[in-house]
């Protein structure tokens, strides 16, 4: 609901979530709705068993214990591309909490066979179906030539960018590599033309999140898909600020190259809550399926996630403890994971 267009397609047009009060009212509405459903022992369906879907299902189970929660996903296990050890840990927790899991099940509200397969032949009302299959673009204010069109992987509406995070137009169409043959080296054509004179940058959730395609990434070219989570957005903002400073210096006659972005090491960190008292933490994941390591779990990981959230809020309040902690998170002296230089 960032502007009039976003509000038109919103499921709750009476609330303007651009403002804190609107967001508060929306949360309060949903709480009362769930409380009512809980009092009637209602069935609830969570579509998508990535880390957001798993967190939502386990939070529902903890705070509204009378709900009968079911979670489904098209993939063979929860947590999508994260390591199988983390998926098994979360699945064991959900099984112990009587959350019904169904995998390799595509969601189709009008498919009777789907409802039968997941044990809900009478369906559930749409107002207790929570679709957690990724974020949706809200870049209505940008001109169409800078946005991903319909039919592209990841959904339409994301802003194209280059390796410096400058907004670009749509990249040129390239034929796929011949089947069974390695793709030719191709430095040109991964990004479109720089838009707006190079003075506009797209960081975080608003941008497409990748440059090129899989055969480029296999050759270590372009930029593999970056998760739309908080850390890479903050890291990209830091990269963009450095480029903006260099642009200003170039206006004074200097010749400084812009600052190239990379796949940030923190993009592979996932702390998945399992209710307020359990969690698991994955480190060093990347764009490859099953990558990363589960290095922390149980209440230790829940405490870690609470510390992450508390110190981040402390930084936003401009308090010195949070500022110190999060300054060094984004100014790490060495990069052991991700695609950045060892010594940035």
Short mmCIF file of C-alpha atoms in Angstrom, two decimals:
data_model
loop_
_atom_site.label_atom_id
_atom_site.label_comp_id
_atom_site.label_asym_id
_atom_site.label_seq_id
_atom_site.Cartn_x
_atom_site.Cartn_y
_atom_site.Cartn_z
CA UNK A 1 0.00 0.00 0.00
CA UNK A 2 2.74 2.47 -0.88
CA UNK A 3 0.51 4.62 -3.07
CA UNK A 4 -2.97 4.71 -4.57
CA UNK A 5 -2.24 1.78 -6.90
CA UNK A 6 -1.02 -0.38 -4.06
CA UNK A 7 -3.98 0.43 -1.91
CA UNK A 8 -6.40 -0.45 -4.72
CA UNK A 9 -5.20 -4.07 -4.73
CA UNK A 10 -4.89 -4.33 -0.95
CA UNK A 11 -6.99 -6.84 0.94
CA UNK A 12 -7.80 -4.18 3.52
CA UNK A 13 -8.41 -0.94 1.64
CA UNK A 14 -9.76 0.82 4.72
CA UNK A 15 -6.30 0.87 6.31
CA UNK A 16 -3.30 2.88 5.11
CA UNK A 17 -0.20 0.95 6.16
CA UNK A 18 2.14 3.69 4.99
CA UNK A 19 1.72 5.08 8.48
CA UNK A 20 2.56 3.50 11.82
CA UNK A 21 -1.01 3.86 13.09
CA UNK A 22 -2.33 2.06 10.01
CA UNK A 23 0.10 -0.81 10.55
CA UNK A 24 -0.87 -0.99 14.23
CA UNK A 25 -4.57 -1.15 13.36
CA UNK A 26 -3.95 -3.89 10.80
CA UNK A 27 -2.06 -6.03 13.33
CA UNK A 28 -4.79 -5.47 15.92
CA UNK A 29 -7.49 -6.48 13.42
CA UNK A 30 -5.67 -9.71 12.60
CA UNK A 31 -5.17 -10.49 16.28
CA UNK A 32 -8.90 -10.20 16.99
CA UNK A 33 -9.67 -12.28 13.90
CA UNK A 34 -7.30 -15.06 15.03
CA UNK A 35 -8.61 -14.89 18.58
CA UNK A 36 -12.13 -15.47 17.26
CA UNK A 37 -10.95 -18.38 15.11
CA UNK A 38 -9.10 -19.84 18.10
CA UNK A 39 -12.29 -19.76 20.19
CA UNK A 40 -13.99 -21.93 17.54
CA UNK A 41 -11.11 -24.44 17.16
CA UNK A 42 -10.84 -23.41 13.51
CA UNK A 43 -8.66 -24.95 10.82
CA UNK A 44 -5.91 -22.69 9.47
CA UNK A 45 -3.85 -23.21 6.31
CA UNK A 46 -0.34 -21.80 5.78
CA UNK A 47 0.75 -21.95 2.14
CA UNK A 48 4.52 -22.00 1.78
CA UNK A 49 6.92 -23.74 4.16
CA UNK A 50 9.90 -21.46 3.73
CA UNK A 51 11.30 -19.87 6.87
CA UNK A 52 8.50 -17.25 6.93
CA UNK A 53 5.76 -19.88 6.63
CA UNK A 54 7.37 -22.09 9.27
CA UNK A 55 7.71 -19.15 11.65
CA UNK A 56 4.08 -18.12 11.14
CA UNK A 57 2.73 -21.65 11.59
CA UNK A 58 4.68 -22.20 14.82
CA UNK A 59 3.73 -18.77 16.19
CA UNK A 60 0.07 -19.52 15.50
CA UNK A 61 0.40 -22.86 17.26
CA UNK A 62 2.02 -21.28 20.31
CA UNK A 63 -0.18 -18.22 20.83
CA UNK A 64 -3.47 -19.70 19.54
CA UNK A 65 -3.26 -23.32 20.71
CA UNK A 66 -6.84 -24.23 19.76
CA UNK A 67 -6.20 -23.64 16.06
CA UNK A 68 -5.65 -26.73 13.94
CA UNK A 69 -2.77 -25.64 11.71
CA UNK A 70 -1.78 -27.18 8.37
CA UNK A 71 1.24 -26.13 6.28
CA UNK A 72 1.86 -27.08 2.65
CA UNK A 73 4.61 -26.51 0.08
CA UNK A 74 5.46 -27.54 -3.47
CA UNK A 75 9.00 -28.56 -2.46
CA UNK A 76 9.85 -31.93 -0.88
CA UNK A 77 10.62 -30.39 2.53
CA UNK A 78 10.31 -27.20 4.53
CA UNK A 79 12.82 -24.31 4.49
CA UNK A 80 13.23 -24.51 0.71
CA UNK A 81 16.90 -24.41 -0.33
CA UNK A 82 18.38 -24.38 3.19
CA UNK A 83 20.31 -27.41 4.52
CA UNK A 84 18.38 -30.60 5.19
CA UNK A 85 19.54 -30.65 8.84
CA UNK A 86 17.65 -27.39 9.48
CA UNK A 87 14.61 -28.64 7.54
CA UNK A 88 14.52 -31.83 9.62
CA UNK A 89 14.85 -29.89 12.87
CA UNK A 90 11.92 -27.62 12.00
CA UNK A 91 9.85 -30.53 10.74
CA UNK A 92 10.40 -32.45 13.97
CA UNK A 93 9.27 -29.42 15.96
CA UNK A 94 6.12 -28.98 13.87
CA UNK A 95 5.33 -32.70 14.09
CA UNK A 96 5.68 -32.58 17.89
CA UNK A 97 3.37 -29.54 17.92
CA UNK A 98 0.67 -31.35 15.87
CA UNK A 99 1.12 -29.02 12.90
CA UNK A 100 0.11 -31.00 9.81
CA UNK A 101 2.78 -30.91 7.07
CA UNK A 102 2.22 -31.72 3.41
CA UNK A 103 4.92 -31.41 0.77
CA UNK A 104 5.02 -31.66 -3.02
CA UNK A 105 1.52 -30.15 -2.94
CA UNK A 106 0.84 -27.17 -5.24
CA UNK A 107 -1.76 -24.77 -3.83
CA UNK A 108 -5.00 -24.40 -5.77
CA UNK A 109 -7.99 -23.18 -3.79
CA UNK A 110 -10.42 -24.58 -6.36
CA UNK A 111 -8.84 -28.04 -6.50
CA UNK A 112 -10.98 -30.49 -4.53
CA UNK A 113 -8.29 -33.16 -4.78
CA UNK A 114 -5.76 -30.86 -3.07
CA UNK A 115 -8.09 -30.32 -0.12
CA UNK A 116 -8.73 -34.05 0.15
CA UNK A 117 -4.99 -34.80 0.01
CA UNK A 118 -4.25 -32.49 2.95
CA UNK A 119 -7.13 -33.78 5.06
CA UNK A 120 -9.43 -30.78 4.68
CA UNK A 121 -12.13 -31.92 2.22
CA UNK A 122 -14.49 -29.13 3.30
CA UNK A 123 -11.83 -26.45 2.57
CA UNK A 124 -11.16 -23.58 4.95
CA UNK A 125 -12.34 -19.96 4.58
CA UNK A 126 -9.99 -17.70 2.65
CA UNK A 127 -9.63 -15.41 5.65
CA UNK A 128 -7.71 -18.15 7.51
CA UNK A 129 -5.41 -19.02 4.60
CA UNK A 130 -2.02 -17.36 4.90
CA UNK A 131 0.06 -17.37 1.73
CA UNK A 132 3.75 -17.12 2.66
CA UNK A 133 5.47 -17.69 -0.66
CA UNK A 134 7.70 -14.64 -0.83
CA UNK A 135 7.37 -10.90 -1.01
CA UNK A 136 5.45 -8.90 -3.60
CA UNK A 137 6.86 -5.92 -5.44
CA UNK A 138 5.43 -2.46 -4.71
CA UNK A 139 7.38 -0.35 -7.18
CA UNK A 140 4.34 1.26 -8.82
CA UNK A 141 6.06 4.65 -8.87
CA UNK A 142 8.82 3.50 -11.26
CA UNK A 143 8.50 3.70 -15.07
CA UNK A 144 7.74 0.34 -16.73
CA UNK A 145 11.00 0.19 -18.68
CA UNK A 146 12.88 -0.23 -15.39
CA UNK A 147 10.67 -3.02 -14.06
CA UNK A 148 10.67 -6.79 -14.54
CA UNK A 149 7.77 -7.67 -16.87
CA UNK A 150 5.13 -10.34 -16.40
CA UNK A 151 6.28 -13.91 -16.94
CA UNK A 152 9.81 -13.54 -15.58
CA UNK A 153 11.04 -15.75 -12.70
CA UNK A 154 10.46 -14.17 -9.33
CA UNK A 155 7.37 -12.26 -10.40
CA UNK A 156 6.88 -8.88 -12.08
CA UNK A 157 7.54 -5.39 -10.82
CA UNK A 158 11.08 -5.61 -9.42
CA UNK A 159 13.57 -2.89 -10.38
CA UNK A 160 16.43 -3.85 -12.68
CA UNK A 161 19.91 -2.85 -11.49
CA UNK A 162 23.53 -3.28 -12.55
CA UNK A 163 26.59 -4.38 -10.59
CA UNK A 164 26.79 -0.92 -8.99
CA UNK A 165 23.10 -1.07 -7.96
CA UNK A 166 22.20 1.72 -10.41
CA UNK A 167 18.71 1.45 -11.85
CA UNK A 168 18.74 0.16 -15.43
CA UNK A 169 16.31 -0.62 -18.20
CA UNK A 170 15.40 -4.20 -19.10
CA UNK A 171 18.45 -6.26 -20.14
CA UNK A 172 18.61 -7.42 -23.76
CA UNK A 173 17.10 -10.81 -24.52
CA UNK A 174 19.74 -13.47 -25.07
CA UNK A 175 19.21 -16.90 -26.59
CA UNK A 176 19.69 -19.77 -24.13
CA UNK A 177 22.95 -21.73 -24.44
CA UNK A 178 22.79 -24.85 -26.65
CA UNK A 179 21.58 -27.88 -24.71
CA UNK A 180 24.47 -29.93 -23.40
CA UNK A 181 27.06 -27.27 -24.26
CA UNK A 182 28.69 -24.78 -21.90
CA UNK A 183 27.57 -21.19 -22.35
CA UNK A 184 30.01 -18.89 -24.08
CA UNK A 185 31.78 -16.23 -22.03
CA UNK A 186 29.70 -13.08 -22.22
CA UNK A 187 30.58 -9.96 -20.30
CA UNK A 188 28.22 -7.69 -22.17
CA UNK A 189 24.46 -7.77 -22.03
CA UNK A 190 23.93 -8.92 -18.44
CA UNK A 191 22.42 -5.55 -17.49
CA UNK A 192 20.33 -3.02 -19.36
CA UNK A 193 21.21 0.62 -20.01
CA UNK A 194 21.74 2.87 -17.01
CA UNK A 195 18.55 4.83 -16.32
CA UNK A 196 18.22 8.38 -15.03
CA UNK A 197 21.81 9.33 -15.76
CA UNK A 198 23.09 6.83 -13.20
CA UNK A 199 21.85 8.93 -10.27
CA UNK A 200 19.23 6.40 -9.09
CA UNK A 201 20.07 3.31 -7.04
CA UNK A 202 17.88 0.36 -6.06
CA UNK A 203 18.81 -1.52 -2.88
CA UNK A 204 17.19 -4.24 -0.84
CA UNK A 205 13.75 -5.68 -1.45
CA UNK A 206 12.81 -3.31 -4.27
CA UNK A 207 15.42 -4.56 -6.77
CA UNK A 208 15.35 -7.74 -8.86
CA UNK A 209 17.97 -9.31 -6.60
CA UNK A 210 20.05 -10.85 -9.38
CA UNK A 211 21.94 -10.03 -12.58
CA UNK A 212 22.13 -12.49 -15.44
CA UNK A 213 20.85 -16.05 -15.36
CA UNK A 214 21.94 -19.47 -14.13
CA UNK A 215 24.46 -20.17 -16.89
CA UNK A 216 26.13 -16.84 -16.03
CA UNK A 217 26.23 -17.68 -12.33
CA UNK A 218 27.75 -21.08 -13.07
CA UNK A 219 30.62 -19.19 -14.76
CA UNK A 220 30.96 -16.85 -11.77
CA UNK A 221 29.48 -13.94 -13.72
CA UNK A 222 26.56 -11.70 -12.95
CA UNK A 223 24.96 -11.82 -9.52
CA UNK A 224 23.08 -14.90 -8.22
CA UNK A 225 19.66 -14.34 -6.55
CA UNK A 226 19.97 -12.62 -3.20
CA UNK A 227 17.36 -13.41 -0.51
CA UNK A 228 14.99 -10.56 0.28
CA UNK A 229 15.92 -10.31 3.93
CA UNK A 230 17.20 -7.41 6.02
CA UNK A 231 20.97 -7.97 5.99
CA UNK A 232 21.64 -7.74 2.23
CA UNK A 233 19.37 -4.69 1.99
CA UNK A 234 21.48 -2.87 4.58
CA UNK A 235 24.72 -4.07 2.97
CA UNK A 236 23.57 -2.90 -0.47
CA UNK A 237 22.62 0.49 0.99
CA UNK A 238 26.20 0.82 2.25
CA UNK A 239 27.55 -0.05 -1.22
CA UNK A 240 25.23 2.47 -2.89
CA UNK A 241 26.25 5.24 -0.50
CA UNK A 242 29.91 4.64 -1.36
CA UNK A 243 29.09 4.88 -5.06
CA UNK A 244 27.11 8.10 -4.52
CA UNK A 245 30.10 9.64 -2.72
CA UNK A 246 32.34 8.65 -5.63
CA UNK A 247 29.92 10.17 -8.11
CA UNK A 248 30.10 13.45 -6.20
CA UNK A 249 33.90 13.35 -6.22
CA UNK A 250 33.88 12.66 -9.96
CA UNK A 251 31.91 15.88 -10.44
CA UNK A 252 34.92 17.66 -8.97
CA UNK A 253 37.20 16.24 -11.63
CA UNK A 254 38.29 13.03 -9.97
CA UNK A 255 38.03 9.66 -11.72
CA UNK A 256 36.85 7.12 -9.19
CA UNK A 257 35.20 3.88 -10.26
CA UNK A 258 31.85 3.13 -8.68
CA UNK A 259 31.65 0.58 -5.89
CA UNK A 260 30.68 -2.90 -7.11
CA UNK A 261 28.20 -4.85 -5.05
CA UNK A 262 28.45 -8.57 -4.36
CA UNK A 263 26.57 -11.49 -2.83
CA UNK A 264 26.88 -10.43 0.85
CA UNK A 265 28.06 -13.01 3.35
CA UNK A 266 25.15 -12.15 5.64
CA UNK A 267 22.67 -13.16 2.92
CA UNK A 268 23.35 -16.74 3.93
CA UNK A 269 22.35 -16.31 7.58
CA UNK A 270 18.85 -17.44 8.52
CA UNK A 271 17.49 -17.48 12.07
CA UNK A 272 14.17 -19.33 11.95
CA UNK A 273 11.93 -18.99 15.01
CA UNK A 274 9.87 -21.96 16.16
CA UNK A 275 7.61 -20.13 18.56
CA UNK A 276 9.25 -17.88 21.16
CA UNK A 277 11.30 -20.62 22.87
CA UNK A 278 12.94 -22.55 20.03
CA UNK A 279 14.73 -21.74 16.79
CA UNK A 280 17.52 -22.81 14.46
CA UNK A 281 20.29 -20.74 12.90
CA UNK A 282 21.84 -21.42 9.48
CA UNK A 283 25.17 -19.94 8.43
CA UNK A 284 26.98 -19.77 5.06
CA UNK A 285 24.00 -20.59 2.81
CA UNK A 286 24.16 -19.39 -0.79
CA UNK A 287 22.05 -19.64 -3.95
CA UNK A 288 22.74 -23.37 -4.31
CA UNK A 289 20.09 -25.79 -3.06
CA UNK A 290 20.91 -27.37 0.31
CA UNK A 291 23.85 -25.10 1.07
CA UNK A 292 24.78 -23.78 4.50
CA UNK A 293 25.21 -25.25 7.96
CA UNK A 294 22.89 -25.34 10.95
CA UNK A 295 25.24 -24.10 13.66
CA UNK A 296 22.82 -23.24 16.48
CA UNK A 297 19.44 -24.54 17.63
CA UNK A 298 16.99 -24.96 20.54
CA UNK A 299 16.67 -22.15 23.08
CA UNK A 300 20.27 -21.08 22.37
CA UNK A 301 19.19 -20.04 18.87
CA UNK A 302 15.98 -18.48 20.24
CA UNK A 303 18.11 -16.37 22.59
CA UNK A 304 20.41 -15.46 19.71
CA UNK A 305 17.47 -14.27 17.61
CA UNK A 306 16.11 -12.25 20.53
CA UNK A 307 19.52 -10.57 20.86
CA UNK A 308 19.58 -9.81 17.13
CA UNK A 309 16.16 -8.16 17.27
CA UNK A 310 16.86 -6.29 20.53
CA UNK A 311 20.22 -4.86 19.44
CA UNK A 312 18.83 -3.88 16.02
CA UNK A 313 16.01 -1.91 17.66
CA UNK A 314 18.61 -0.39 19.99
CA UNK A 315 20.60 0.77 16.95
CA UNK A 316 17.45 2.27 15.39
CA UNK A 317 16.93 4.20 18.64
CA UNK A 318 20.46 5.61 18.19
CA UNK A 319 21.76 3.96 21.36
CA UNK A 320 25.49 3.28 21.52
CA UNK A 321 25.39 -0.49 22.23
CA UNK A 322 23.27 -1.24 19.17
CA UNK A 323 25.28 1.19 17.03
CA UNK A 324 28.58 -0.48 17.95
CA UNK A 325 27.29 -4.00 17.35
CA UNK A 326 25.70 -3.31 13.99
CA UNK A 327 28.51 -1.05 12.78
CA UNK A 328 30.90 -3.99 12.93
CA UNK A 329 28.37 -6.34 11.37
CA UNK A 330 28.52 -4.19 8.21
CA UNK A 331 32.24 -3.38 8.52
CA UNK A 332 33.62 -6.87 8.97
CA UNK A 333 37.41 -6.93 8.39
CA UNK A 334 37.23 -10.31 6.61
CA UNK A 335 34.59 -12.08 4.48
CA UNK A 336 34.72 -15.84 5.01
CA UNK A 337 31.44 -16.46 3.20
CA UNK A 338 29.57 -14.91 0.28
CA UNK A 339 31.06 -13.51 -2.92
CA UNK A 340 32.90 -10.46 -1.62
CA UNK A 341 36.65 -10.00 -1.33
CA UNK A 342 38.38 -11.70 1.61
CA UNK A 343 39.53 -8.25 2.75
CA UNK A 344 36.87 -5.74 1.55
#
